[in-house]
Amino acid sequence: MARWLRALLAVAAMLVPALLHAQSLESVLSPGRLTASHAKWEDECRSCHVPFDRAAQDRLCADCHKDIGRDMRERTGFHGRQKAQPCRACHTDHKGREARIVAFEPKQFDHTQADFALRGKHRQTDCAKCHETGKKYSAAPADCNACHRKDDVHKGSLGAKCASCHGESSWKETTFDHGSTRFALTGKHADARCDACHKTGAYKETPRACYGCHKGDDQAAKGHQGRFGEKCDSCHGDRGWKPSSFNHDTDTKYALRGQHRQARCNDCHTGPVARVKLGTDCWACHQKDDKHKETLGRDCGSCHTERDWKEKAKFDHDKTEFPLLGAHASTRCDACHTSKVFNEAPKACIGCHRKDDRHEGTLGTDCAACHGERDWKSTAGRFDHARTRFPLRNAHAAAKVACKDCHRDAKSYRPAPLDCLSCHRKDDKHEGQLGAKCESCHSDASWKNARFDHAATRFVLLGRHAAVECKACHKSARYTDAPRECIGCHRKDDKHRQVFGEKCESCHNARAWTLWDFDHTKRTRWPLDGGHRRVACADCHVRPAPGGKLAAPLADTCVACHRKDDVHDGGFGTRCEQCHGVEKWKKVSNRVMRSGATP
């Protein structure tokens, strides 16, 4: 018997007991138990296998797993996008009931291999929010509305194609192209928020007429309140609700000029435009502004202009009986025209200036004889003071001197005094000591600059005295009480403390106080020789001079001044000059030193 036959019979002998209990030979040859999901096909091997045809296994898998088979045929889904390979390459069985036939990690799964690639905010979304527990991952919906139904503020009125407006980066950021609708967004509409026009989620019900959204603007206190109808676009544009684009100059027969351009429409159009027609004359709108009560007629434009109703406009006063000159040209109308009936205004000065008449009528009513239109208070160019007994010159003619400064009685200018003191008594610092002829020193050019000649007095100003201020010597305005002696002004400058008396002029002169000249040799009996030339006056003259004298008399002996220098204590007598000389006290005569004689 052939060797292979004997081996086959041996194997058959061993399998005979098993065949008595097994349903088929395939179950006997199974490599292991199936997973729990395939357990019911444990004894039906042909459900997954075809004898001697391994490639048929993939077909049987697809027949059982129909959704996966469909994906593989249509090349969609995860399995349809994979490279062609046998199912057993990824899914193996016969490893026991607890074995996992699918090795799948959700967090590591590459979602780009599925039909729904994760982009934007979807990358950060947890898997469980889209994939329900107990259901296949492929069963997750791919349309926006399936997950975002609760976010649909439109409540389905715009359909389920959320992606046509919303994106994956942010649900609230929309990319809807409003230009594709019947209401393209232009001008200010492009910046408007959606809910400004779309009050509800039902966008299809949004009005396209301006009045539908801007009715509130029309009914506001500053709006038209329905007077101009509902065709807002006839005046307003989408670039800005304000200002109006309505051109009153070209669209009507009444061009707006001046202040009319700033007037609000409601100021003139108080009723519906379609029914109420406005007049084009001033009186139609400005009747309430007519302060003249129609006494000047209704032709307001003859005086007023559109620039400003209150402006003193086109009326030419020079064409009347009272041309406006000087200050009258800038005077307000109501200053003369106290009533709005202008022809009642007086033409005489006193008619308006009675309250300004300080003379109380004593000089008559011909105000123009002294006053002019340029300035009521100034009489320059009218009244000529030079024709009186007191011509105004210099400071008197200056504008700073008012008439009332001399004419104390405003009622009558005639009794004004002519002498200086009558007006300048308060300026007399001399208290009347120099008399009443002020003009002898003062002039009308300047009261403070006097022309007094000091050389005509008993004290002629020489040297430095000529540059000294008056008040330096004249301590009071009574100039006659000023001292004439030097010591009267220079007592504080006397460094000798009156040792040399009060006749300062004996040594000092008017050129400069520090310059002095006293010839001791010529004016005294004691010539200064040798070291005496360097001795200060006060070293010898220590006692005050007696009255009227230049200095106190001094002894003419050496010991009178050099007693403190006598180191001999009087042992050699008082004739110091026998040994000492005037050049130097300590230098003893050579004659005495050579002889060795005792003085």
Short mmCIF file of N, CA and C in Angstrom, two decimals, residues 104 106-107 109 111 114-116 118 122 125-142 147:
data_model
loop_
_atom_site.label_atom_id
_atom_site.label_comp_id
_atom_site.label_asym_id
_atom_site.label_seq_id
_atom_site.Cartn_x
_atom_site.Cartn_y
_atom_site.Cartn_z
N PHE A 104 -9.61 49.85 16.30
CA PHE A 104 -9.96 51.25 15.94
C PHE A 104 -9.79 52.17 17.16
N PRO A 106 -10.55 55.99 18.11
CA PRO A 106 -11.23 57.20 17.60
C PRO A 106 -10.36 58.46 17.62
N LYS A 107 -9.55 58.64 18.68
CA LYS A 107 -8.76 59.87 18.80
C LYS A 107 -7.62 59.91 17.80
N PHE A 109 -7.91 58.48 14.73
CA PHE A 109 -8.48 58.28 13.40
C PHE A 109 -8.29 59.52 12.53
N HIS A 111 -9.71 61.64 10.01
CA HIS A 111 -11.06 61.88 9.50
C HIS A 111 -11.08 62.26 8.03
N ALA A 114 -12.56 59.72 5.72
CA ALA A 114 -14.00 59.53 5.70
C ALA A 114 -14.63 60.54 4.74
N ASP A 115 -15.95 60.48 4.62
CA ASP A 115 -16.66 61.40 3.73
C ASP A 115 -16.79 62.80 4.32
N PHE A 116 -16.49 62.95 5.60
CA PHE A 116 -16.68 64.23 6.30
C PHE A 116 -15.34 64.65 6.92
N LEU A 118 -12.79 66.94 8.85
CA LEU A 118 -12.96 67.89 9.94
C LEU A 118 -12.17 69.16 9.65
N HIS A 122 -14.77 72.10 13.91
CA HIS A 122 -15.02 70.65 13.99
C HIS A 122 -13.78 69.91 14.50
N THR A 125 -14.05 69.52 18.22
CA THR A 125 -15.29 68.94 18.74
C THR A 125 -15.06 67.52 19.22
N ASP A 126 -15.66 67.14 20.32
CA ASP A 126 -15.55 65.78 20.84
C ASP A 126 -16.35 64.82 19.93
N CYS A 127 -15.81 63.59 19.73
CA CYS A 127 -16.44 62.61 18.83
C CYS A 127 -17.87 62.31 19.23
N ALA A 128 -18.09 62.27 20.55
CA ALA A 128 -19.41 61.86 21.05
C ALA A 128 -20.50 62.85 20.69
N LYS A 129 -20.16 64.08 20.33
CA LYS A 129 -21.17 65.05 19.98
C LYS A 129 -21.82 64.77 18.62
N CYS A 130 -21.10 64.04 17.77
CA CYS A 130 -21.66 63.70 16.45
C CYS A 130 -21.97 62.19 16.33
N HIS A 131 -21.13 61.33 16.92
CA HIS A 131 -21.29 59.88 16.85
C HIS A 131 -21.99 59.39 18.11
N GLU A 132 -23.22 58.87 17.98
CA GLU A 132 -24.00 58.42 19.12
C GLU A 132 -23.52 57.04 19.57
N THR A 133 -23.55 56.84 20.85
CA THR A 133 -23.15 55.56 21.42
C THR A 133 -24.10 54.46 20.96
N GLY A 134 -23.51 53.30 20.58
CA GLY A 134 -24.32 52.16 20.14
C GLY A 134 -24.60 52.15 18.67
N LYS A 135 -24.27 53.22 17.98
CA LYS A 135 -24.47 53.28 16.54
C LYS A 135 -23.13 53.28 15.84
N LYS A 136 -23.15 52.85 14.57
CA LYS A 136 -21.93 52.84 13.79
C LYS A 136 -21.45 54.27 13.55
N TYR A 137 -20.13 54.37 13.45
CA TYR A 137 -19.56 55.70 13.18
C TYR A 137 -20.03 56.23 11.83
N SER A 138 -20.23 55.33 10.90
CA SER A 138 -20.66 55.78 9.57
C SER A 138 -22.10 56.26 9.57
N ALA A 139 -22.82 55.96 10.68
CA ALA A 139 -24.21 56.39 10.75
C ALA A 139 -24.35 57.87 11.14
N ALA A 140 -23.24 58.49 11.50
CA ALA A 140 -23.30 59.92 11.88
C ALA A 140 -23.73 60.76 10.68
N PRO A 141 -24.64 61.73 10.86
CA PRO A 141 -25.11 62.54 9.72
C PRO A 141 -24.02 63.48 9.21
N ALA A 142 -24.08 63.75 7.95
CA ALA A 142 -23.09 64.65 7.33
C ALA A 142 -23.63 66.03 7.04
N CYS A 147 -26.88 68.28 13.26
CA CYS A 147 -26.22 68.61 14.53
C CYS A 147 -26.60 70.00 15.04
#
